[in-house]
Amino acid sequence: MSADRYDKCIKKNICELMAFYNKSSLPEHVLFGVEFDRAEMGLVSQKWPLPSNQQLSESIPQDLVKAWEGQLNNPATSDCQFNVQGQIIYANSAILCARSKYFELVFRGQWLESDITKQEILQSSTKDQKDYNNNSVISQRCNHVIDVTDFHHQTFLEMLRFLYTNKVTFVEKKDEQNSQLTPLDLFRIADKYLIDDLRQHAKSEIFKDLNVNDAAEFLFGTAWKYPELKEQAMKYVVLNFVTVRQTSGFKNILADPSSYPAYTDLLNEILAELFPATGSVNTGKPAKEENA
């Protein structure tokens, strides 16, 4: 549309509008919206969706991943030592600080608590290293030596591998019984060391494998300790309660409530979700279903 033709159209529309409205009722300034079928005003910037963590991880060249993985547990390039279950793991504090707020503060001698678990951070100490296997003094001197007592060696090493490579390996559900690399293991360690990406990875894996048979045990036994796990597990149990209440896991909980510290609160919360009008309800076994 030419500029002259466009001006004529605008004037015509204004005249028609003025004829329709009483001039005295119009405000002093009138703003008209204009819609163009095509605007040749140059390219408009477009925001593309950011890649997911998995996509980012997959985009890293494998040779680069292997190169960084080779730096983990390498005394020649490390300045900190972790003593985990009688085994030594070496790492570089600069890498850990860049990837974890926990390590950034612990190596600065500060204190912090996880927002979720409220676990206190221990300060590192400086001392000569000793090889726990042959008790010989290692020639290199580490700036930080930290004893880790609350996680398995395998779990701690995998957490460090994620910090180095952005890669993580979760054991398959069928093999979880004899492994320390379950999604829950890695969720717990990611929570303590404030590694949000790893925590989200682990959380996704946890709920991907959740089913009605183990949902109640998971909620009452573990998830209640972590608000973000509890919220999602609670929704799952409530949504599938007709089936969940018939599982052996739920019946075991009802039979031994003293083994579950949050039993009363959780059961009341479930009942309140199922029957919102009744509010808090006394706990007890669900009524038996009548045979058809």
PDB file of C-alpha atoms in Angstrom:
ATOM      1  CA  MET A   1       0.000   0.000   0.000  1.00  0.00           C
ATOM      2  CA  SER A   2       1.402   3.398  -1.011  1.00  0.00           C
ATOM      3  CA  ALA A   3       1.804   6.204   1.498  1.00  0.00           C
ATOM      4  CA  ASP A   4      -0.866   8.390  -0.237  1.00  0.00           C
ATOM      5  CA  ARG A   5      -3.379   5.567  -0.281  1.00  0.00           C
ATOM      6  CA  TYR A   6      -2.643   4.767   3.348  1.00  0.00           C
ATOM      7  CA  ASP A   7      -3.230   8.427   4.387  1.00  0.00           C
ATOM      8  CA  LYS A   8      -6.545   8.513   2.511  1.00  0.00           C
ATOM      9  CA  CYS A   9      -7.716   5.337   4.262  1.00  0.00           C
ATOM     10  CA  ILE A  10      -6.828   6.741   7.661  1.00  0.00           C
ATOM     11  CA  LYS A  11      -8.633  10.041   6.981  1.00  0.00           C
ATOM     12  CA  LYS A  12     -11.701   8.179   5.718  1.00  0.00           C
ATOM     13  CA  ASN A  13     -11.825   6.005   8.829  1.00  0.00           C
ATOM     14  CA  ILE A  14     -11.478   9.029  11.090  1.00  0.00           C
ATOM     15  CA  CYS A  15     -14.293  10.847   9.299  1.00  0.00           C
ATOM     16  CA  GLU A  16     -16.581   7.838   9.609  1.00  0.00           C
ATOM     17  CA  LEU A  17     -15.733   7.551  13.288  1.00  0.00           C
ATOM     18  CA  MET A  18     -16.408  11.255  13.915  1.00  0.00           C
ATOM     19  CA  ALA A  19     -19.766  10.930  12.199  1.00  0.00           C
ATOM     20  CA  PHE A  20     -20.676   8.015  14.409  1.00  0.00           C
ATOM     21  CA  TYR A  21     -19.626   9.601  17.725  1.00  0.00           C
ATOM     22  CA  ASN A  22     -20.660  12.932  19.129  1.00  0.00           C
ATOM     23  CA  LYS A  23     -17.534  15.119  18.924  1.00  0.00           C
ATOM     24  CA  SER A  24     -18.118  16.594  22.368  1.00  0.00           C
ATOM     25  CA  SER A  25     -18.044  13.135  23.962  1.00  0.00           C
ATOM     26  CA  LEU A  26     -14.605  12.299  22.602  1.00  0.00           C
ATOM     27  CA  PRO A  27     -11.450  12.898  24.698  1.00  0.00           C
ATOM     28  CA  GLU A  28      -8.966  15.540  23.685  1.00  0.00           C
ATOM     29  CA  HIS A  29      -6.494  12.929  22.462  1.00  0.00           C
ATOM     30  CA  VAL A  30      -7.612   9.828  20.579  1.00  0.00           C
ATOM     31  CA  LEU A  31      -5.240   6.938  19.883  1.00  0.00           C
ATOM     32  CA  PHE A  32      -6.061   4.677  16.941  1.00  0.00           C
ATOM     33  CA  GLY A  33      -4.588   1.202  16.618  1.00  0.00           C
ATOM     34  CA  VAL A  34      -3.228   0.282  13.223  1.00  0.00           C
ATOM     35  CA  GLU A  35      -2.710  -3.284  12.051  1.00  0.00           C
ATOM     36  CA  PHE A  36      -0.407  -3.985   9.101  1.00  0.00           C
ATOM     37  CA  ASP A  37      -0.710  -7.042   6.893  1.00  0.00           C
ATOM     38  CA  ARG A  38       3.015  -6.862   6.180  1.00  0.00           C
ATOM     39  CA  ALA A  39       5.599  -4.605   7.746  1.00  0.00           C
ATOM     40  CA  GLU A  40       8.834  -4.202   5.846  1.00  0.00           C
ATOM     41  CA  MET A  41      10.750  -2.712   8.739  1.00  0.00           C
ATOM     42  CA  GLY A  42      13.767  -4.979   8.841  1.00  0.00           C
ATOM     43  CA  LEU A  43      14.224  -8.297  10.616  1.00  0.00           C
ATOM     44  CA  VAL A  44      12.606  -8.814  13.989  1.00  0.00           C
ATOM     45  CA  SER A  45      14.744 -10.572  16.579  1.00  0.00           C
ATOM     46  CA  GLN A  46      13.384 -13.939  17.630  1.00  0.00           C
ATOM     47  CA  LYS A  47      14.090 -15.634  20.943  1.00  0.00           C
ATOM     48  CA  TRP A  48      14.736 -19.301  20.438  1.00  0.00           C
ATOM     49  CA  PRO A  49      14.142 -21.695  23.348  1.00  0.00           C
ATOM     50  CA  LEU A  50      17.245 -22.484  25.325  1.00  0.00           C
ATOM     51  CA  PRO A  51      18.497 -26.059  25.076  1.00  0.00           C
ATOM     52  CA  SER A  52      17.806 -28.363  27.975  1.00  0.00           C
ATOM     53  CA  ASN A  53      20.544 -29.571  30.296  1.00  0.00           C
ATOM     54  CA  GLN A  54      20.532 -32.883  28.462  1.00  0.00           C
ATOM     55  CA  GLN A  55      20.918 -31.151  25.108  1.00  0.00           C
ATOM     56  CA  LEU A  56      23.758 -29.025  26.461  1.00  0.00           C
ATOM     57  CA  SER A  57      25.456 -32.103  27.856  1.00  0.00           C
ATOM     58  CA  GLU A  58      25.070 -34.007  24.590  1.00  0.00           C
ATOM     59  CA  SER A  59      26.500 -31.064  22.653  1.00  0.00           C
ATOM     60  CA  ILE A  60      29.835 -31.269  24.490  1.00  0.00           C
ATOM     61  CA  PRO A  61      32.452 -33.064  22.344  1.00  0.00           C
ATOM     62  CA  GLN A  62      33.340 -36.456  23.777  1.00  0.00           C
ATOM     63  CA  ASP A  63      37.064 -35.802  23.604  1.00  0.00           C
ATOM     64  CA  LEU A  64      36.551 -32.704  25.757  1.00  0.00           C
ATOM     65  CA  VAL A  65      34.510 -34.709  28.258  1.00  0.00           C
ATOM     66  CA  LYS A  66      37.243 -37.337  28.443  1.00  0.00           C
ATOM     67  CA  ALA A  67      39.913 -34.669  28.851  1.00  0.00           C
ATOM     68  CA  TRP A  68      38.140 -33.121  31.837  1.00  0.00           C
ATOM     69  CA  GLU A  69      37.290 -36.517  33.279  1.00  0.00           C
ATOM     70  CA  GLY A  70      40.978 -37.351  33.143  1.00  0.00           C
ATOM     71  CA  GLN A  71      41.722 -34.391  35.414  1.00  0.00           C
ATOM     72  CA  LEU A  72      39.483 -35.753  38.159  1.00  0.00           C
ATOM     73  CA  ASN A  73      41.288 -37.777  40.825  1.00  0.00           C
ATOM     74  CA  ASN A  74      44.622 -36.713  39.371  1.00  0.00           C
ATOM     75  CA  PRO A  75      47.073 -35.677  42.141  1.00  0.00           C
ATOM     76  CA  ALA A  76      49.251 -33.779  39.665  1.00  0.00           C
ATOM     77  CA  THR A  77      46.509 -31.254  38.874  1.00  0.00           C
ATOM     78  CA  SER A  78      44.694 -31.208  42.214  1.00  0.00           C
ATOM     79  CA  ASP A  79      44.917 -29.045  45.294  1.00  0.00           C
ATOM     80  CA  CYS A  80      42.302 -30.713  47.485  1.00  0.00           C
ATOM     81  CA  GLN A  81      41.861 -34.193  48.882  1.00  0.00           C
ATOM     82  CA  PHE A  82      38.671 -35.929  49.996  1.00  0.00           C
ATOM     83  CA  ASN A  83      38.903 -38.905  52.331  1.00  0.00           C
ATOM     84  CA  VAL A  84      35.816 -41.036  51.702  1.00  0.00           C
ATOM     85  CA  GLN A  85      35.392 -44.443  53.340  1.00  0.00           C
ATOM     86  CA  GLY A  86      39.132 -45.010  53.543  1.00  0.00           C
ATOM     87  CA  GLN A  87      39.716 -43.999  49.939  1.00  0.00           C
ATOM     88  CA  ILE A  88      41.223 -40.774  48.605  1.00  0.00           C
ATOM     89  CA  ILE A  89      39.740 -38.666  45.830  1.00  0.00           C
ATOM     90  CA  TYR A  90      41.710 -35.737  44.409  1.00  0.00           C
ATOM     91  CA  ALA A  91      40.107 -32.683  42.824  1.00  0.00           C
ATOM     92  CA  ASN A  92      40.807 -29.102  41.827  1.00  0.00           C
ATOM     93  CA  SER A  93      39.220 -26.502  44.077  1.00  0.00           C
ATOM     94  CA  ALA A  94      38.905 -23.915  41.275  1.00  0.00           C
ATOM     95  CA  ILE A  95      36.644 -26.254  39.300  1.00  0.00           C
ATOM     96  CA  LEU A  96      34.586 -27.155  42.357  1.00  0.00           C
ATOM     97  CA  CYS A  97      34.143 -23.509  43.363  1.00  0.00           C
ATOM     98  CA  ALA A  98      32.980 -22.571  39.882  1.00  0.00           C
ATOM     99  CA  ARG A  99      30.364 -25.334  39.874  1.00  0.00           C
ATOM    100  CA  SER A 100      29.136 -25.421  43.481  1.00  0.00           C
ATOM    101  CA  LYS A 101      28.287 -22.628  45.905  1.00  0.00           C
ATOM    102  CA  TYR A 102      28.930 -25.048  48.744  1.00  0.00           C
ATOM    103  CA  PHE A 103      32.541 -25.619  47.732  1.00  0.00           C
ATOM    104  CA  GLU A 104      33.044 -21.944  46.991  1.00  0.00           C
ATOM    105  CA  LEU A 105      32.184 -21.100  50.585  1.00  0.00           C
ATOM    106  CA  VAL A 106      33.861 -24.044  52.264  1.00  0.00           C
ATOM    107  CA  PHE A 107      37.190 -23.304  50.596  1.00  0.00           C
ATOM    108  CA  ARG A 108      36.874 -19.699  51.729  1.00  0.00           C
ATOM    109  CA  GLY A 109      36.338 -20.855  55.301  1.00  0.00           C
ATOM    110  CA  GLN A 110      32.729 -19.670  55.419  1.00  0.00           C
ATOM    111  CA  TRP A 111      29.568 -21.475  56.487  1.00  0.00           C
ATOM    112  CA  LEU A 112      26.341 -22.264  54.733  1.00  0.00           C
ATOM    113  CA  GLU A 113      23.250 -24.426  55.003  1.00  0.00           C
ATOM    114  CA  SER A 114      21.297 -26.111  52.253  1.00  0.00           C
ATOM    115  CA  ASP A 115      17.911 -24.464  51.866  1.00  0.00           C
ATOM    116  CA  ILE A 116      16.325 -27.905  51.794  1.00  0.00           C
ATOM    117  CA  THR A 117      18.175 -30.110  54.263  1.00  0.00           C
ATOM    118  CA  LYS A 118      19.698 -27.483  56.578  1.00  0.00           C
ATOM    119  CA  GLN A 119      22.990 -29.362  56.690  1.00  0.00           C
ATOM    120  CA  GLU A 120      25.997 -27.488  57.984  1.00  0.00           C
ATOM    121  CA  ILE A 121      29.131 -27.202  55.894  1.00  0.00           C
ATOM    122  CA  LEU A 122      32.392 -28.366  57.437  1.00  0.00           C
ATOM    123  CA  GLN A 123      35.520 -26.309  57.035  1.00  0.00           C
ATOM    124  CA  SER A 124      38.491 -27.790  55.228  1.00  0.00           C
ATOM    125  CA  SER A 125      41.854 -28.252  56.891  1.00  0.00           C
ATOM    126  CA  THR A 126      45.400 -27.951  55.551  1.00  0.00           C
ATOM    127  CA  LYS A 127      47.882 -30.707  56.259  1.00  0.00           C
ATOM    128  CA  ASP A 128      50.350 -33.112  54.675  1.00  0.00           C
ATOM    129  CA  GLN A 129      48.618 -35.872  52.736  1.00  0.00           C
ATOM    130  CA  LYS A 130      49.169 -39.526  53.434  1.00  0.00           C
ATOM    131  CA  ASP A 131      48.314 -42.368  51.128  1.00  0.00           C
ATOM    132  CA  TYR A 132      45.842 -44.444  53.119  1.00  0.00           C
ATOM    133  CA  ASN A 133      46.893 -47.593  51.280  1.00  0.00           C
ATOM    134  CA  ASN A 134      50.654 -47.611  51.950  1.00  0.00           C
ATOM    135  CA  ASN A 135      50.833 -44.855  54.606  1.00  0.00           C
ATOM    136  CA  SER A 136      53.585 -43.031  52.694  1.00  0.00           C
ATOM    137  CA  VAL A 137      53.718 -39.259  52.572  1.00  0.00           C
ATOM    138  CA  ILE A 138      52.811 -37.946  49.138  1.00  0.00           C
ATOM    139  CA  SER A 139      55.276 -35.411  47.840  1.00  0.00           C
ATOM    140  CA  GLN A 140      52.561 -32.978  46.779  1.00  0.00           C
ATOM    141  CA  ARG A 141      50.944 -30.859  49.451  1.00  0.00           C
ATOM    142  CA  CYS A 142      47.191 -30.199  49.192  1.00  0.00           C
ATOM    143  CA  ASN A 143      45.659 -26.949  50.358  1.00  0.00           C
ATOM    144  CA  HIS A 144      42.437 -28.633  51.444  1.00  0.00           C
ATOM    145  CA  VAL A 145      41.886 -32.015  53.069  1.00  0.00           C
ATOM    146  CA  ILE A 146      38.287 -32.935  53.840  1.00  0.00           C
ATOM    147  CA  ASP A 147      36.865 -36.043  55.495  1.00  0.00           C
ATOM    148  CA  VAL A 148      33.513 -37.110  54.049  1.00  0.00           C
ATOM    149  CA  THR A 149      31.538 -39.383  56.359  1.00  0.00           C
ATOM    150  CA  ASP A 150      27.952 -39.135  55.150  1.00  0.00           C
ATOM    151  CA  PHE A 151      28.191 -40.408  51.558  1.00  0.00           C
ATOM    152  CA  HIS A 152      29.434 -43.524  49.832  1.00  0.00           C
ATOM    153  CA  HIS A 153      32.698 -43.261  47.886  1.00  0.00           C
ATOM    154  CA  GLN A 154      30.916 -44.190  44.640  1.00  0.00           C
ATOM    155  CA  THR A 155      28.254 -41.512  45.114  1.00  0.00           C
ATOM    156  CA  PHE A 156      30.778 -38.804  45.969  1.00  0.00           C
ATOM    157  CA  LEU A 157      32.975 -39.627  42.986  1.00  0.00           C
ATOM    158  CA  GLU A 158      30.003 -39.491  40.593  1.00  0.00           C
ATOM    159  CA  MET A 159      29.016 -36.099  41.999  1.00  0.00           C
ATOM    160  CA  LEU A 160      32.533 -34.809  41.326  1.00  0.00           C
ATOM    161  CA  ARG A 161      32.433 -36.310  37.830  1.00  0.00           C
ATOM    162  CA  PHE A 162      29.307 -34.266  37.144  1.00  0.00           C
ATOM    163  CA  LEU A 163      31.047 -31.092  38.308  1.00  0.00           C
ATOM    164  CA  TYR A 164      33.922 -31.801  35.941  1.00  0.00           C
ATOM    165  CA  THR A 165      31.999 -33.028  32.867  1.00  0.00           C
ATOM    166  CA  ASN A 166      28.298 -32.178  33.301  1.00  0.00           C
ATOM    167  CA  LYS A 167      27.673 -35.905  32.802  1.00  0.00           C
ATOM    168  CA  VAL A 168      25.960 -38.232  35.258  1.00  0.00           C
ATOM    169  CA  THR A 169      25.163 -41.935  35.222  1.00  0.00           C
ATOM    170  CA  PHE A 170      22.142 -43.271  37.078  1.00  0.00           C
ATOM    171  CA  VAL A 171      21.951 -46.981  37.761  1.00  0.00           C
ATOM    172  CA  GLU A 172      18.952 -48.746  36.240  1.00  0.00           C
ATOM    173  CA  LYS A 173      16.080 -49.401  38.619  1.00  0.00           C
ATOM    174  CA  LYS A 174      16.550 -53.175  38.465  1.00  0.00           C
ATOM    175  CA  ASP A 175      20.133 -52.760  39.722  1.00  0.00           C
ATOM    176  CA  GLU A 176      19.462 -50.160  42.440  1.00  0.00           C
ATOM    177  CA  GLN A 177      19.662 -52.567  45.371  1.00  0.00           C
ATOM    178  CA  ASN A 178      23.430 -53.057  45.107  1.00  0.00           C
ATOM    179  CA  SER A 179      24.386 -49.599  43.855  1.00  0.00           C
ATOM    180  CA  GLN A 180      25.129 -46.199  45.341  1.00  0.00           C
ATOM    181  CA  LEU A 181      24.270 -44.370  42.113  1.00  0.00           C
ATOM    182  CA  THR A 182      20.503 -44.334  42.453  1.00  0.00           C
ATOM    183  CA  PRO A 183      18.664 -41.112  41.560  1.00  0.00           C
ATOM    184  CA  LEU A 184      17.875 -40.665  45.257  1.00  0.00           C
ATOM    185  CA  ASP A 185      21.545 -41.041  46.257  1.00  0.00           C
ATOM    186  CA  LEU A 186      22.556 -38.385  43.752  1.00  0.00           C
ATOM    187  CA  PHE A 187      19.631 -36.138  44.684  1.00  0.00           C
ATOM    188  CA  ARG A 188      20.741 -36.173  48.313  1.00  0.00           C
ATOM    189  CA  ILE A 189      24.356 -35.366  47.558  1.00  0.00           C
ATOM    190  CA  ALA A 190      23.379 -32.683  45.030  1.00  0.00           C
ATOM    191  CA  ASP A 191      21.159 -31.108  47.662  1.00  0.00           C
ATOM    192  CA  LYS A 192      23.912 -30.985  50.262  1.00  0.00           C
ATOM    193  CA  TYR A 193      26.515 -29.576  47.896  1.00  0.00           C
ATOM    194  CA  LEU A 194      24.067 -27.134  46.288  1.00  0.00           C
ATOM    195  CA  ILE A 195      24.387 -28.459  42.739  1.00  0.00           C
ATOM    196  CA  ASP A 196      21.045 -27.485  41.271  1.00  0.00           C
ATOM    197  CA  ASP A 197      21.537 -29.009  37.814  1.00  0.00           C
ATOM    198  CA  LEU A 198      22.385 -32.409  39.252  1.00  0.00           C
ATOM    199  CA  ARG A 199      19.529 -32.192  41.735  1.00  0.00           C
ATOM    200  CA  GLN A 200      17.046 -31.498  38.937  1.00  0.00           C
ATOM    201  CA  HIS A 201      18.462 -34.365  36.857  1.00  0.00           C
ATOM    202  CA  ALA A 202      18.076 -36.723  39.808  1.00  0.00           C
ATOM    203  CA  LYS A 203      14.595 -35.480  40.662  1.00  0.00           C
ATOM    204  CA  SER A 204      13.461 -36.096  37.099  1.00  0.00           C
ATOM    205  CA  GLU A 205      14.802 -39.654  37.253  1.00  0.00           C
ATOM    206  CA  ILE A 206      13.117 -40.299  40.597  1.00  0.00           C
ATOM    207  CA  PHE A 207       9.653 -39.434  39.355  1.00  0.00           C
ATOM    208  CA  LYS A 208      10.161 -41.025  35.969  1.00  0.00           C
ATOM    209  CA  ASP A 209      10.413 -44.393  37.708  1.00  0.00           C
ATOM    210  CA  LEU A 210       7.838 -43.800  40.459  1.00  0.00           C
ATOM    211  CA  ASN A 211       4.873 -46.191  40.411  1.00  0.00           C
ATOM    212  CA  VAL A 212       1.832 -46.947  42.569  1.00  0.00           C
ATOM    213  CA  ASN A 213       3.537 -49.890  44.265  1.00  0.00           C
ATOM    214  CA  ASP A 214       6.329 -47.854  45.846  1.00  0.00           C
ATOM    215  CA  ALA A 215       4.761 -44.373  45.945  1.00  0.00           C
ATOM    216  CA  ALA A 216       3.515 -44.627  49.549  1.00  0.00           C
ATOM    217  CA  GLU A 217       6.816 -45.974  50.871  1.00  0.00           C
ATOM    218  CA  PHE A 218       8.662 -43.233  49.029  1.00  0.00           C
ATOM    219  CA  LEU A 219       6.430 -40.463  50.407  1.00  0.00           C
ATOM    220  CA  PHE A 220       6.317 -41.662  54.026  1.00  0.00           C
ATOM    221  CA  GLY A 221       9.877 -42.984  54.166  1.00  0.00           C
ATOM    222  CA  THR A 222      11.930 -40.443  52.227  1.00  0.00           C
ATOM    223  CA  ALA A 223      10.207 -37.704  50.247  1.00  0.00           C
ATOM    224  CA  TRP A 224       8.746 -35.956  53.314  1.00  0.00           C
ATOM    225  CA  LYS A 225      12.272 -34.814  54.260  1.00  0.00           C
ATOM    226  CA  TYR A 226      12.632 -32.792  51.048  1.00  0.00           C
ATOM    227  CA  PRO A 227       9.851 -30.273  50.279  1.00  0.00           C
ATOM    228  CA  GLU A 228      10.221 -30.460  46.499  1.00  0.00           C
ATOM    229  CA  LEU A 229      10.056 -34.275  46.548  1.00  0.00           C
ATOM    230  CA  LYS A 230       7.228 -34.314  49.064  1.00  0.00           C
ATOM    231  CA  GLU A 231       5.053 -31.965  47.029  1.00  0.00           C
ATOM    232  CA  GLN A 232       5.254 -34.022  43.864  1.00  0.00           C
ATOM    233  CA  ALA A 233       5.028 -37.383  45.640  1.00  0.00           C
ATOM    234  CA  MET A 234       1.967 -36.195  47.561  1.00  0.00           C
ATOM    235  CA  LYS A 235       0.226 -35.213  44.331  1.00  0.00           C
ATOM    236  CA  TYR A 236       0.996 -38.618  42.857  1.00  0.00           C
ATOM    237  CA  VAL A 237      -0.324 -40.509  45.889  1.00  0.00           C
ATOM    238  CA  VAL A 238      -3.514 -38.440  46.080  1.00  0.00           C
ATOM    239  CA  LEU A 239      -4.168 -38.786  42.360  1.00  0.00           C
ATOM    240  CA  ASN A 240      -3.726 -42.566  42.524  1.00  0.00           C
ATOM    241  CA  PHE A 241      -4.963 -43.142  46.066  1.00  0.00           C
ATOM    242  CA  VAL A 242      -7.639 -45.683  45.148  1.00  0.00           C
ATOM    243  CA  THR A 243      -4.862 -47.958  43.889  1.00  0.00           C
ATOM    244  CA  VAL A 244      -2.113 -46.887  46.301  1.00  0.00           C
ATOM    245  CA  ARG A 245      -4.191 -47.715  49.389  1.00  0.00           C
ATOM    246  CA  GLN A 246      -4.415 -51.330  48.246  1.00  0.00           C
ATOM    247  CA  THR A 247      -0.654 -51.811  47.905  1.00  0.00           C
ATOM    248  CA  SER A 248       1.404 -53.767  50.407  1.00  0.00           C
ATOM    249  CA  GLY A 249       3.593 -50.711  50.942  1.00  0.00           C
ATOM    250  CA  PHE A 250       0.709 -48.566  52.153  1.00  0.00           C
ATOM    251  CA  LYS A 251      -0.677 -51.380  54.315  1.00  0.00           C
ATOM    252  CA  ASN A 252       2.737 -51.833  55.933  1.00  0.00           C
ATOM    253  CA  ILE A 253       2.793 -48.136  56.790  1.00  0.00           C
ATOM    254  CA  LEU A 254      -0.631 -48.359  58.434  1.00  0.00           C
ATOM    255  CA  ALA A 255       0.458 -51.440  60.370  1.00  0.00           C
ATOM    256  CA  ASP A 256       3.621 -49.794  61.745  1.00  0.00           C
ATOM    257  CA  PRO A 257       3.106 -46.003  61.869  1.00  0.00           C
ATOM    258  CA  SER A 258       5.771 -45.508  64.552  1.00  0.00           C
ATOM    259  CA  SER A 259       8.448 -46.278  61.950  1.00  0.00           C
ATOM    260  CA  TYR A 260       7.426 -43.225  59.933  1.00  0.00           C
ATOM    261  CA  PRO A 261       8.079 -39.918  61.779  1.00  0.00           C
ATOM    262  CA  ALA A 262       5.744 -37.886  59.564  1.00  0.00           C
ATOM    263  CA  TYR A 263       2.972 -40.507  59.492  1.00  0.00           C
ATOM    264  CA  THR A 264       0.227 -38.467  61.162  1.00  0.00           C
ATOM    265  CA  ASP A 265       0.891 -35.239  59.272  1.00  0.00           C
ATOM    266  CA  LEU A 266       1.154 -36.958  55.908  1.00  0.00           C
ATOM    267  CA  LEU A 267      -1.965 -39.075  56.324  1.00  0.00           C
ATOM    268  CA  ASN A 268      -3.963 -36.073  57.491  1.00  0.00           C
ATOM    269  CA  GLU A 269      -2.683 -34.134  54.493  1.00  0.00           C
ATOM    270  CA  ILE A 270      -3.702 -36.925  52.117  1.00  0.00           C
ATOM    271  CA  LEU A 271      -7.184 -37.108  53.624  1.00  0.00           C
ATOM    272  CA  ALA A 272      -7.513 -33.327  53.529  1.00  0.00           C
ATOM    273  CA  GLU A 273      -6.680 -33.398  49.813  1.00  0.00           C
ATOM    274  CA  LEU A 274      -9.182 -36.179  49.184  1.00  0.00           C
ATOM    275  CA  PHE A 275     -11.915 -34.643  51.358  1.00  0.00           C
ATOM    276  CA  PRO A 276     -11.178 -30.895  51.501  1.00  0.00           C
ATOM    277  CA  ALA A 277     -14.489 -30.011  53.167  1.00  0.00           C
ATOM    278  CA  THR A 278     -13.771 -32.101  56.243  1.00  0.00           C
ATOM    279  CA  GLY A 279     -10.422 -30.512  57.109  1.00  0.00           C
ATOM    280  CA  SER A 280      -8.117 -32.502  59.407  1.00  0.00           C
ATOM    281  CA  VAL A 281      -9.210 -36.083  59.937  1.00  0.00           C
ATOM    282  CA  ASN A 282      -8.139 -38.527  62.607  1.00  0.00           C
ATOM    283  CA  THR A 283      -5.735 -41.085  61.207  1.00  0.00           C
ATOM    284  CA  GLY A 284      -6.620 -44.720  60.869  1.00  0.00           C
ATOM    285  CA  LYS A 285      -6.923 -47.544  58.444  1.00  0.00           C
ATOM    286  CA  PRO A 286      -9.107 -46.900  55.385  1.00  0.00           C
ATOM    287  CA  ALA A 287     -12.479 -48.565  55.471  1.00  0.00           C
ATOM    288  CA  LYS A 288     -12.749 -51.926  53.780  1.00  0.00           C
ATOM    289  CA  GLU A 289     -14.316 -51.817  50.371  1.00  0.00           C
ATOM    290  CA  GLU A 290     -17.590 -53.641  50.069  1.00  0.00           C
ATOM    291  CA  ASN A 291     -17.761 -56.484  47.635  1.00  0.00           C
ATOM    292  CA  ALA A 292     -19.889 -55.792  44.649  1.00  0.00           C
TER     293      ALA A 292
END
